[in-house]
XYZ file of C-alpha atoms in Angstrom:
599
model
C 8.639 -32.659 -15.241
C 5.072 -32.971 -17.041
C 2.261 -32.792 -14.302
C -1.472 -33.313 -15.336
C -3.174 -30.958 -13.466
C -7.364 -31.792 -12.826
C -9.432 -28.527 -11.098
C -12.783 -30.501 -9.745
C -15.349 -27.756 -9.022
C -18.711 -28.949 -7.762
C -19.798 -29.943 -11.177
C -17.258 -29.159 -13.340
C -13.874 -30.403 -14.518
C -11.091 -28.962 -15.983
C -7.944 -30.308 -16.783
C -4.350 -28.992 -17.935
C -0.912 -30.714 -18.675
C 2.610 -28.517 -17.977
C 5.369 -28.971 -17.893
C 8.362 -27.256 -15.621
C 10.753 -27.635 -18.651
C 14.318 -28.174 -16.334
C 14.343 -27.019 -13.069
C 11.381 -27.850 -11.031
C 9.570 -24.921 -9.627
C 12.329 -22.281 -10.840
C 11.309 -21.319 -14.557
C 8.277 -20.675 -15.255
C 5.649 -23.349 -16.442
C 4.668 -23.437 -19.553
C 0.973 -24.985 -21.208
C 1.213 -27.617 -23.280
C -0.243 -28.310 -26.866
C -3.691 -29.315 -25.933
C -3.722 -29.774 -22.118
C -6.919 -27.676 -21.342
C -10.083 -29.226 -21.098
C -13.586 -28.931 -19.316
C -16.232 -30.531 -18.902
C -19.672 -29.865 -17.408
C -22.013 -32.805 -15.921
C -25.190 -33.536 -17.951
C -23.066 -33.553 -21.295
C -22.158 -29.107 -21.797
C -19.453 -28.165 -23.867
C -15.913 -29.462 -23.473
C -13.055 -26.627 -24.521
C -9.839 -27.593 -25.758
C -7.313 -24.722 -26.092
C -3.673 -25.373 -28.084
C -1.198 -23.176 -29.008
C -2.588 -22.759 -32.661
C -6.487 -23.920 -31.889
C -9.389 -24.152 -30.012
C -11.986 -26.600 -30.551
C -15.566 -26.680 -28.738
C -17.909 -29.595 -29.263
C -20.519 -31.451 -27.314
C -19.427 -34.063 -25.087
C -21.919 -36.764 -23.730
C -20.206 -37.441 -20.310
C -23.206 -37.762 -17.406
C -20.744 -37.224 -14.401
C -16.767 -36.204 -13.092
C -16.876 -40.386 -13.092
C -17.030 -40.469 -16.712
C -15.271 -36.821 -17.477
C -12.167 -38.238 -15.360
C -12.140 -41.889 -17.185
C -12.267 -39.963 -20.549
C -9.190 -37.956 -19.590
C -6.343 -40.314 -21.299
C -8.152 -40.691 -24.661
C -8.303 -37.139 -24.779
C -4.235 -37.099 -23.721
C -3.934 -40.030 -26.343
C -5.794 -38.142 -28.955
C -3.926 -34.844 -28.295
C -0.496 -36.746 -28.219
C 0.184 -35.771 -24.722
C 2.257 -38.558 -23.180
C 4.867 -38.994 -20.375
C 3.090 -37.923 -17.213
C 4.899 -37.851 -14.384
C 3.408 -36.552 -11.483
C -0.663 -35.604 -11.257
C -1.647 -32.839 -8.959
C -5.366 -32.022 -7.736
C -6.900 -28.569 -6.576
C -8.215 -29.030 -3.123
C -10.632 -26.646 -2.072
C -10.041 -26.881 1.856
C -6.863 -27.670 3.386
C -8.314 -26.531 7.550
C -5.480 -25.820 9.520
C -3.039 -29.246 8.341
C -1.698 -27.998 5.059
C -0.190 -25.100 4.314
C 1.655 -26.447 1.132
C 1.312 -29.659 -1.016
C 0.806 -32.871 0.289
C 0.980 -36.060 -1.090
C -2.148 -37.576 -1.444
C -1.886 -41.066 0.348
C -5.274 -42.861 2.368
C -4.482 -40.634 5.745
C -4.218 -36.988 4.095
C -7.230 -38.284 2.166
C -9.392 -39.260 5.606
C -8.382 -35.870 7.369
C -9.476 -33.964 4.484
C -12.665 -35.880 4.029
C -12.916 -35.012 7.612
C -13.136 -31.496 6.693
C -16.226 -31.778 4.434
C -18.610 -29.284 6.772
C -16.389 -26.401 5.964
C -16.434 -27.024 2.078
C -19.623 -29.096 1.462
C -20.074 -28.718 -2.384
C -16.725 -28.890 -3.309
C -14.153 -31.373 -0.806
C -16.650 -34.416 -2.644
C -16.327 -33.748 -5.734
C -12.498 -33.089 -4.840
C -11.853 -36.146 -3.164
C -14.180 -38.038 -6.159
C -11.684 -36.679 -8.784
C -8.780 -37.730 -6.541
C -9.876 -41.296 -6.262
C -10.842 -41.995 -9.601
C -7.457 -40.232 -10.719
C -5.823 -42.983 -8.366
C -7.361 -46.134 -10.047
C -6.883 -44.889 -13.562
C -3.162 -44.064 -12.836
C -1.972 -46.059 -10.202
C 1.510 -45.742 -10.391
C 1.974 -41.792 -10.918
C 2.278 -39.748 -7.632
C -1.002 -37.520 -6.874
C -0.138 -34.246 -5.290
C -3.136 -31.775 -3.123
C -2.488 -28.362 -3.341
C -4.713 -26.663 -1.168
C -6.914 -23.001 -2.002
C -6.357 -22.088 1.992
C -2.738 -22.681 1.952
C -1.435 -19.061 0.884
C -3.505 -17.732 3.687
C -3.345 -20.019 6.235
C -0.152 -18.063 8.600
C -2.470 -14.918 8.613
C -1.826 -13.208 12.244
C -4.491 -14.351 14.791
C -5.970 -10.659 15.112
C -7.024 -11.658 11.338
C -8.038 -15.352 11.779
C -9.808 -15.051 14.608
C -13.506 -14.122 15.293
C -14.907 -12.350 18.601
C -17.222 -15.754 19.695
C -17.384 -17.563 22.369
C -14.442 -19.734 23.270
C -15.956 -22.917 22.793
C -17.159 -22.153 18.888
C -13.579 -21.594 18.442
C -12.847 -24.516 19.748
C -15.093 -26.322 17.619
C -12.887 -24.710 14.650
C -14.488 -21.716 13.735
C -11.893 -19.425 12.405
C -11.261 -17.471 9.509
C -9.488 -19.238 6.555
C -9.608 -17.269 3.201
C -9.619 -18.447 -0.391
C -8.588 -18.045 -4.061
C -5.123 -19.196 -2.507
C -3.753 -20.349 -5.344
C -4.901 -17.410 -7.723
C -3.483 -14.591 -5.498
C -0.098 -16.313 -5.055
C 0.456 -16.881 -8.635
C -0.895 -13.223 -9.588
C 1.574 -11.586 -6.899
C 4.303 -13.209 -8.110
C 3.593 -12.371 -12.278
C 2.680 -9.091 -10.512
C 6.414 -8.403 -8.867
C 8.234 -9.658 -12.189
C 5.961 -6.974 -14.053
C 6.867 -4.286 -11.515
C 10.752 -5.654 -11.203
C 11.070 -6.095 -8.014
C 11.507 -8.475 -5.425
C 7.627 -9.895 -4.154
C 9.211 -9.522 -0.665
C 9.476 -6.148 -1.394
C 5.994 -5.550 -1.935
C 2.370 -4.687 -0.591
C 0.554 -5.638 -3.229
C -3.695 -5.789 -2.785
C -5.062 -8.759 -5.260
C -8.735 -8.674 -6.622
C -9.915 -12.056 -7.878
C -13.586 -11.103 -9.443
C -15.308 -13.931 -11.028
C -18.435 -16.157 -10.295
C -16.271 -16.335 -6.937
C -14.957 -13.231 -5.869
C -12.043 -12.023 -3.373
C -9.556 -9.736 -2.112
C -6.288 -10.505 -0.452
C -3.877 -8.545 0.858
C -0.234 -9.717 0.606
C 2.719 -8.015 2.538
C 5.755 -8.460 1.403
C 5.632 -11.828 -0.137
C 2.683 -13.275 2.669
C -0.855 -13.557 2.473
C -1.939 -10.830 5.579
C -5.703 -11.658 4.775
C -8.625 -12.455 2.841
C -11.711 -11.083 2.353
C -13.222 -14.910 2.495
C -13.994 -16.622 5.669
C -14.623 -19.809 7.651
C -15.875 -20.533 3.586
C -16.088 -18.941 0.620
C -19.245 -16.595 1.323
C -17.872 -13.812 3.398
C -16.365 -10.625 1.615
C -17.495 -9.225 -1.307
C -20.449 -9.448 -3.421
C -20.150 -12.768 -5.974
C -22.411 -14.032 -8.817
C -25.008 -16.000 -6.319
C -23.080 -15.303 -3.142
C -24.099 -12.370 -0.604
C -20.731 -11.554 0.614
C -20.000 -9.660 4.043
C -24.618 -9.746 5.635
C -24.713 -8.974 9.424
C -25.031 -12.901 10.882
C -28.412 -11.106 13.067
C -30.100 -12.151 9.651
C -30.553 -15.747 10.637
C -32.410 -15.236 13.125
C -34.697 -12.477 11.928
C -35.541 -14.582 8.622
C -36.034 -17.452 10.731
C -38.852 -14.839 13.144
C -40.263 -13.188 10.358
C -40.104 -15.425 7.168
C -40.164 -19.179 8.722
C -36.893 -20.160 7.293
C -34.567 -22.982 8.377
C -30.914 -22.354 8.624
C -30.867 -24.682 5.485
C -32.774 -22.657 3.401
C -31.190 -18.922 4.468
C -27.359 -20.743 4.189
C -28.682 -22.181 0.586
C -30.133 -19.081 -0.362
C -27.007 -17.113 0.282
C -24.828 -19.392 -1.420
C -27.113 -19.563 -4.930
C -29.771 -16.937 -5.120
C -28.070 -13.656 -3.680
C -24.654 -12.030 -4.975
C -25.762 -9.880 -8.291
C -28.694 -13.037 -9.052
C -30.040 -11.747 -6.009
C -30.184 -8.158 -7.198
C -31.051 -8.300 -10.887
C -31.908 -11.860 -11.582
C -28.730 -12.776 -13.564
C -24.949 -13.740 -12.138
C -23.363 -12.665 -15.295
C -21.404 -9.487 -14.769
C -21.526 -9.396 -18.726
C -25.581 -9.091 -18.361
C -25.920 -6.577 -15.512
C -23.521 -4.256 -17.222
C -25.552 -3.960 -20.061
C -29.161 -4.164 -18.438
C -27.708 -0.903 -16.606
C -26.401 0.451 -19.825
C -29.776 0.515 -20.650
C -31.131 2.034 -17.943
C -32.440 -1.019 -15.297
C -32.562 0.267 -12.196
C -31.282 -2.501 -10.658
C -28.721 -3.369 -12.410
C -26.904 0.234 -11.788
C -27.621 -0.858 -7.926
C -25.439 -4.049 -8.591
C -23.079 -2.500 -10.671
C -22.227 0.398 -7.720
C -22.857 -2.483 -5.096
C -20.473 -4.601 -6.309
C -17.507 -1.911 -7.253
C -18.249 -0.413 -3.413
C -17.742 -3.496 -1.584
C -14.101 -4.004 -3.698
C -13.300 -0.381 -3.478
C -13.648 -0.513 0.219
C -11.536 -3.422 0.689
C -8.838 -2.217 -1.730
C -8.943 0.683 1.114
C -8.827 -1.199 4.461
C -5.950 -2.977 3.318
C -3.859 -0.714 2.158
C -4.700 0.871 5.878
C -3.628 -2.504 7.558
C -0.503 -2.976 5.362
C 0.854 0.953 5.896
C 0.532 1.501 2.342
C 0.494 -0.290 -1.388
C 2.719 -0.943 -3.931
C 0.339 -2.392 -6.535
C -3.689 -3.333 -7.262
C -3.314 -6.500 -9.357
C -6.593 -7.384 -11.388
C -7.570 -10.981 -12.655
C -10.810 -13.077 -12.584
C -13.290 -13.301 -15.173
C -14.631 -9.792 -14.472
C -11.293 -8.440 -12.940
C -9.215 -9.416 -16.942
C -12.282 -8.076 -18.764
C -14.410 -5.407 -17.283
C -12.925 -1.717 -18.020
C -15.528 -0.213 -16.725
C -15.872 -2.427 -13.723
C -12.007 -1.846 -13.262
C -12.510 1.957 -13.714
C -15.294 2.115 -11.117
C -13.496 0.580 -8.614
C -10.585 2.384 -8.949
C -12.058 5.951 -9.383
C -11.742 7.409 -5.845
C -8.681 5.805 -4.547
C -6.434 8.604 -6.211
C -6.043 9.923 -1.815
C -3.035 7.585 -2.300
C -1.877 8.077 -5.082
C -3.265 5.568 -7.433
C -4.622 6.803 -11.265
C -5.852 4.819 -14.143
C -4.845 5.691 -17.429
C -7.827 5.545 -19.819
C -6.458 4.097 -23.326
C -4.017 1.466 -21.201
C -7.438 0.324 -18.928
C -9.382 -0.339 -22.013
C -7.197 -2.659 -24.088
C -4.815 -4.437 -22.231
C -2.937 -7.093 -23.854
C -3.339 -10.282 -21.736
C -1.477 -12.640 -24.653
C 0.827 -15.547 -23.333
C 0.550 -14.617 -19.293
C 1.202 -10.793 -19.693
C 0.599 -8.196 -17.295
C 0.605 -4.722 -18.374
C -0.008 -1.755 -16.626
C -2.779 0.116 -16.625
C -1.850 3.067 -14.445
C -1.070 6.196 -15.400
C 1.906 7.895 -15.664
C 2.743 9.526 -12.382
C 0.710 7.234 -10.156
C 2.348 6.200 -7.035
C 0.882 2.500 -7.184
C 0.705 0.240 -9.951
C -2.081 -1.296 -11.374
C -2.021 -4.320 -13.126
C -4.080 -6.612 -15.005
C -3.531 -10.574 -15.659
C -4.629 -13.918 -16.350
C -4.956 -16.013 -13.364
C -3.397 -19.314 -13.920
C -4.483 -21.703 -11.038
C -3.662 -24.532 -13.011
C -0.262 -23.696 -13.826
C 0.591 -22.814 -10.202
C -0.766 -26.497 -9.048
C 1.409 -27.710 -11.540
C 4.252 -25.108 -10.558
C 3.695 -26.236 -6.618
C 3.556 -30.136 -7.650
C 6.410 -30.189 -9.497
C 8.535 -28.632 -6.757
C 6.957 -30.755 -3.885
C 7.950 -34.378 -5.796
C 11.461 -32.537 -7.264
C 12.833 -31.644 -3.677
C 14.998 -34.371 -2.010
C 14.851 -35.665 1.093
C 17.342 -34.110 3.990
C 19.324 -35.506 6.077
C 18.377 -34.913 9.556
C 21.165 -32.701 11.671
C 21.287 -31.508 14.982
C 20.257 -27.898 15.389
C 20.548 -24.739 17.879
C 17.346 -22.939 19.127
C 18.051 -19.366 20.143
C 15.820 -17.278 21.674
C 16.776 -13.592 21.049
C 15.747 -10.872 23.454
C 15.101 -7.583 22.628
C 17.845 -5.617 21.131
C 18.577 -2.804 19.013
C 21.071 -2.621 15.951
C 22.445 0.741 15.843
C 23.407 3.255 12.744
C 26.249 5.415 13.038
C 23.580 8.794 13.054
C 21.626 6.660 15.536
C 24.565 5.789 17.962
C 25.787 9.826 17.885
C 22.325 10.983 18.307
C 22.265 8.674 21.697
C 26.057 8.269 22.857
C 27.469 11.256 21.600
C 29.368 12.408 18.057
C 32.485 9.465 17.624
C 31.408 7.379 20.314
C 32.597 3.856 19.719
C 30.951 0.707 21.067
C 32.569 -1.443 23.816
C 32.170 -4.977 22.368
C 31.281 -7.074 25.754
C 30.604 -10.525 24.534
C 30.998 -12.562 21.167
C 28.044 -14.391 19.837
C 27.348 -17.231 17.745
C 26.666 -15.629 14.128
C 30.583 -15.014 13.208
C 31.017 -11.150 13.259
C 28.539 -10.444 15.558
C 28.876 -9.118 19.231
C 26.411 -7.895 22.218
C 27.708 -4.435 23.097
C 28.302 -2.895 26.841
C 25.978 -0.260 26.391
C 22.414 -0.206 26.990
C 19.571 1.839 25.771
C 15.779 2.354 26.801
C 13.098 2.587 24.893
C 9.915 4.932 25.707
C 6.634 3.999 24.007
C 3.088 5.760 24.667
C 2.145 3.417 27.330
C 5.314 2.030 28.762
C 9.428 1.904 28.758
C 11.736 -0.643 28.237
C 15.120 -0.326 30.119
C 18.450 -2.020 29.576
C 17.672 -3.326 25.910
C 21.093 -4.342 24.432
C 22.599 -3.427 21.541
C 24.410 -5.918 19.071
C 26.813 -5.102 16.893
C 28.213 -3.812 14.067
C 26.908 -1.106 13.096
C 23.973 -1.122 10.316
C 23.062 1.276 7.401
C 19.720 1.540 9.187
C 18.402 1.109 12.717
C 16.189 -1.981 13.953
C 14.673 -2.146 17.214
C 13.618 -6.061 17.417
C 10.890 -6.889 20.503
C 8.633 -9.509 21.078
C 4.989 -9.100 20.905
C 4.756 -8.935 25.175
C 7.079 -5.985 24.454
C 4.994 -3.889 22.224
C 2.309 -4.273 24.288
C 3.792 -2.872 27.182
C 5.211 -0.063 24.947
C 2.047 0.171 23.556
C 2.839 0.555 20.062
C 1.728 -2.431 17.241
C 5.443 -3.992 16.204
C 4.325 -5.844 12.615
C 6.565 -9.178 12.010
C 9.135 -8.441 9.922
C 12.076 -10.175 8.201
C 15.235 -8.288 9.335
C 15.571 -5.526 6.720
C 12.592 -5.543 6.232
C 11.748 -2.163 7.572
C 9.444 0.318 5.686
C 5.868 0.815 6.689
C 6.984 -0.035 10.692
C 6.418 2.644 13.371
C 8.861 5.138 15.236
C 9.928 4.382 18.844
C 11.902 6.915 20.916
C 15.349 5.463 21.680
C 17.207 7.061 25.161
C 20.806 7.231 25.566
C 22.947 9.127 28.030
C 23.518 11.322 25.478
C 20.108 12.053 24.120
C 17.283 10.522 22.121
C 16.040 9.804 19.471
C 12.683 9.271 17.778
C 13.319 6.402 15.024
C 11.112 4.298 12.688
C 12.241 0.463 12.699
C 10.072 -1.244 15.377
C 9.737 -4.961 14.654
C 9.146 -8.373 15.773
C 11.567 -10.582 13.943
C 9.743 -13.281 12.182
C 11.268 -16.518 13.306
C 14.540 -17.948 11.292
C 17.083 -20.479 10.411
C 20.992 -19.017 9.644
C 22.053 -21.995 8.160
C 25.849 -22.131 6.145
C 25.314 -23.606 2.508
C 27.487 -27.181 3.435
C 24.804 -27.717 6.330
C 21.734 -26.490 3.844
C 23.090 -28.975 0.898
C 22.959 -31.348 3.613
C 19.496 -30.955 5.065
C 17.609 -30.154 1.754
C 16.979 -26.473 2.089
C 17.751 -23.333 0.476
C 17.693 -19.790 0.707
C 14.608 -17.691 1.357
C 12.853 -21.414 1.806
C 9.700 -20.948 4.068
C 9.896 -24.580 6.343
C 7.784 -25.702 9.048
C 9.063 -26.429 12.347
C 8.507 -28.586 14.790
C 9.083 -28.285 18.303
C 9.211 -31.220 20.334
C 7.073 -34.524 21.139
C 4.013 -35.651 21.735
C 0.617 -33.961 22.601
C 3.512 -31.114 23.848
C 4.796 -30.581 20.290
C 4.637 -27.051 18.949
C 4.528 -26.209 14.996
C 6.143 -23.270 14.007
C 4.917 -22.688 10.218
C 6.845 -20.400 7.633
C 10.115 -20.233 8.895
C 12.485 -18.185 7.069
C 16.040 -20.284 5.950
C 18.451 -18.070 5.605
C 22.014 -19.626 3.416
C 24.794 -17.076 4.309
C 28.456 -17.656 4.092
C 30.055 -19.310 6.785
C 26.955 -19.024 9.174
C 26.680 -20.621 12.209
C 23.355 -23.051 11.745
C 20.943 -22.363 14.429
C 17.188 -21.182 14.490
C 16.262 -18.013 15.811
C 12.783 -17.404 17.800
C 11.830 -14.420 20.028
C 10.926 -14.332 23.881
C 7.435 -15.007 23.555
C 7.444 -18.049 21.163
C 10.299 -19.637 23.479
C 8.209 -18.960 26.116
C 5.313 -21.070 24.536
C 7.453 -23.894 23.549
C 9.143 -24.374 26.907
C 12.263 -23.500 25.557
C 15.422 -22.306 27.713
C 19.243 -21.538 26.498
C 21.016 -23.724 24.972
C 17.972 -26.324 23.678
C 19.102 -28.151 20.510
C 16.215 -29.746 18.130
C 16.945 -31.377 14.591
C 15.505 -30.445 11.129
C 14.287 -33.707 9.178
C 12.333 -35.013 6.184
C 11.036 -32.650 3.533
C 10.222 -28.979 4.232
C 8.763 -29.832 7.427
C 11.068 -29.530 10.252
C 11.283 -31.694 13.276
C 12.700 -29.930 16.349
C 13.019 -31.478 19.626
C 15.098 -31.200 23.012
């Protein structure tokens, strides 16, 4: 499928054509002859990259108006025909779109509706979009949205300590550079071999626009941007992370309006604000030569990332990899080398000659790391473009499913037992006493009960399900933990390292045991009934629980295809709780990836 891809920034346009090549969404994208372009209002140079050229000339377009009606002579002139599908970067997707969405007149209104949070850039956006629509009527137009990838963070992350009724009013943290840190995490994990959902991995976007995000196993966990794009770290114009006293002591002592401080911080702070220029390119060599405040940046700037590389490997229990792309991030040794000098306390290492050179031809990403070092550091190209295109494709490839009655379970706690686990507790060859069959074929809730003792609290009479596993699990809800008083993360089942120890009691004895979780929320589904419905394995889907004002979304559900499965979704005590769900409640899953559940 060929998708023409347009990036709308608030004065700037660029533009790529890719195409999927057979399977949507499952091999990677690849650029077309020609399909890059940009152009800059006021008539600045357009770029056109090809596989065997580049050409840069002048172009005389005033505005996106005319850069966007210009678009199919330049396709004509390039010979780039048969475009299927066109898909738009959206800058701000609130809390309505966590993946693609077609682009008809009601998505449009709701995210014109969101304009306060993105002011610069959801016009020019929505401008793009429209005049994309009347020049190519016919062809499907796709949003993929830059707060999608982090839009599931946990509440503890997305929420700020204000009064209730500014939360109310939508203030909330949503996080950026979407779209760059999922594509980069997953080039990252086929670089390392191994599975993204495997993987802490800590991204570092550093460009004009600058960001870090944390990503455990396969999810976004958080952002260093905000309720917009001016929290975190220190940017070309943009402050980053200021203590928000500031407005009102620049307001006391220097007179200014909101309008003026928010302005300010948006396009005359960052490393303008410090040395006079926002190119990283400048500042490193003004402090080469000895500027004063240019070293300031220079240390500023690495700081700020250095510290957040930290505090997220902290809140993911450790890292797997520091991916580097951005501007800055694919082309600044030295800035790479600064930031990473002092994180060797776990266990990461740069090696020199690999950190200066690395070869960033055709999508790589090479290592930079040294030899030894427990975490891998990689550099690559972000390709925002060719994930839009990437997302598109899969969003207009993926049929419609039928809808199908389907089971809601709610799953108390429970524990699945090893063998050394069961001895430890019941005594060496005890066997379990299956009690009662249940629905997942193979599967059985055991006689025996256990307890388990946290710092604050015990839980007594927590079942155990059967068979045996290689390793234990102790699955709670959130309630639990905090009556244990221990911090269960949300975990796939498996899913296990990184998650703290519990101490299980038996009549036997006890045992102290790593494995605490709360199971993120599921669908076993048997491969006849996911052919049927549309979905397949390891698909995130959105669920909907019932009607009405009284309807409850539950996003980034996990589908899991298995063999002769019985099809039901799983959810834990709380979450049932929430939805007003008892035993026995059966919903449906309809149209597309989002799931419509009701009772």
């Amino acid at each position: 499928m060929r998708i023409l891809v347009f990036n709308a920034g608030s004065s700037s346009l660029k533009i790529g054509v890719f195409d999927t090549g057979g399977e949507a969404g499952a091999q990677v994208v690849q650029r077309l002859k020609g399909g890059f372009g940009r152009f800059r209002d006021g008539g600045c140079t357009v770029h056109l990259q090809a596989a065997d050229r580049s050409e840069d000339f002048t172009a005389p377009y005033a505005d996106l108006a005319a850069a966007t009606a210009a678009v199919p002579g330049l396709l004509a002139d390039w010979g780039i025909t048969g475009i299927e599908g066109i898909g738009h970067r959206i800058v701000h997707g609130g809390e309505a779109h966590d993946g693609p969405a077609t682009l008809d007149p009601e998505t449009l209104a709701g995210i014109e509706a969101l304009t306060p949070l993105a002011p610069l850039h959801i016009p020019a956006n929505l401008n793009v979009v429209r005049l994309a629509r009347a020049v190519w009527p016919d062809l499907p137009q796709v949003g993929v949205f830059d707060t999608a990838f982090h839009l599931d963070n946990p509440p503890r992350v997305t929420t700020y300590a204000v009064p209730e009724a500014w939360r109310e009013a939508g203030l909330r943290r949503y996080g950026f550079h979407g779209t760059s840190h999922q594509y980069v995490a997953e080039r990252a994990a086929q670089a390392m071999e191994q599975p993204l959902g495997d993987l802490r991995l800590i991204s570092v976007h550093l460009g004009n626009g600058a960001s870090v995000c944390a990503i455990n196993l396969g999810q976004s966990l958080e952002s260093s941007m905000g309720l917009t794009p001016l929290e975190g770290l220190v940017m070309g114009t943009r402050s980053g992370d200021i203590d928000p006293g500031a407005f009102g002591y620049l307001q006391r002592e220097l007179g200014l309006s909101v309008e003026q401080i928010e302005h300010d911080l948006y396009y005359e702070s960052g490393l303008k604000g410090l040395t006079g220029s926002a190119d990283m390119r400048d500042v490193e060599d003004r402090a080469a030569a000895g500027d004063a405040q240019a070293q300031l940046a220079i240390n500023l700037y690495a700081y700020r990332v250095r510290k957040y590389i930290g505090g997220y490997a902290a809140a993911m229990g450790g890292v797997d990899g520091v991916i580097f792309t951005g501007g800055i991030g694919e082309n600044s040794a030295s800035m790479r080398r600064r930031i990473c000098d002092g994180l060797q306390f776990f266990g990461l290492r740069l090696d020199h000659d690999r950190n200066l050179a690395p070869d960033l031809e055709n999508y790589a990403a090479p290592h930079i790391q040294a030899y030894g070092s427990k975490v891998a550091v990689i550099v690559t190209e972000t390709a925002e473009q060719l994930q839009i295109a990437r997302e598109v494709a899969a969003h207009l490839a993926r049929p419609m499913p039928a809808a199908r009655p389907i089971p809601i379970a709610v799953s108390g706690r429970h524990v699945h037992l090893s063998a050394e686990t069961l001895a430890a507790l019941f005594g060496e060859g005890y066997v379990l006493t299956e009690a009662k069959p249940l629905r997942q074929p193979g599967n059985w809730v055991a006689k025996e009960r256990v307890t388990l003792v946290g710092p604050k609290g015990t839980l007594e009479n927590v079942a155990i399900l059967g068979p045996l596993r290689p390793r234990t699990q102790i699955e709670v809800s959130r309630t639990d933990s905090f009556t244990l008083g221990i911090e269960a993360p949300v975990r796939d089942s498996g899913h296990l390292e990184g998650t703290p120890e519990i101490r299980l009691v038996g009549p036997a004895g006890q045992l102290d045991t790593d494995g605490l979780i709360v199971a993120a929320r599921h669908i076993h589904i048997n491969p006849a009934d996911a052919e049927a419905m549309g979905l397949e394995d390891r698909q995130l889907v959105r669920v909907r629980i019932g009607t009405g004002d009284r309807a409850l979304t539950f996003a980034r559900t996990l589908v899991r295809v298995q063999p002769n499965a019985f099809t039901e979704m799983h959810i834990d005590t709380d979450e049932g709780n929430a939805a007003g769900i008892g035993r026995d409640f059966v919903g449906q899953v309809a149209a597309g990836v989002e799931a419509f559940v009701g009772g």
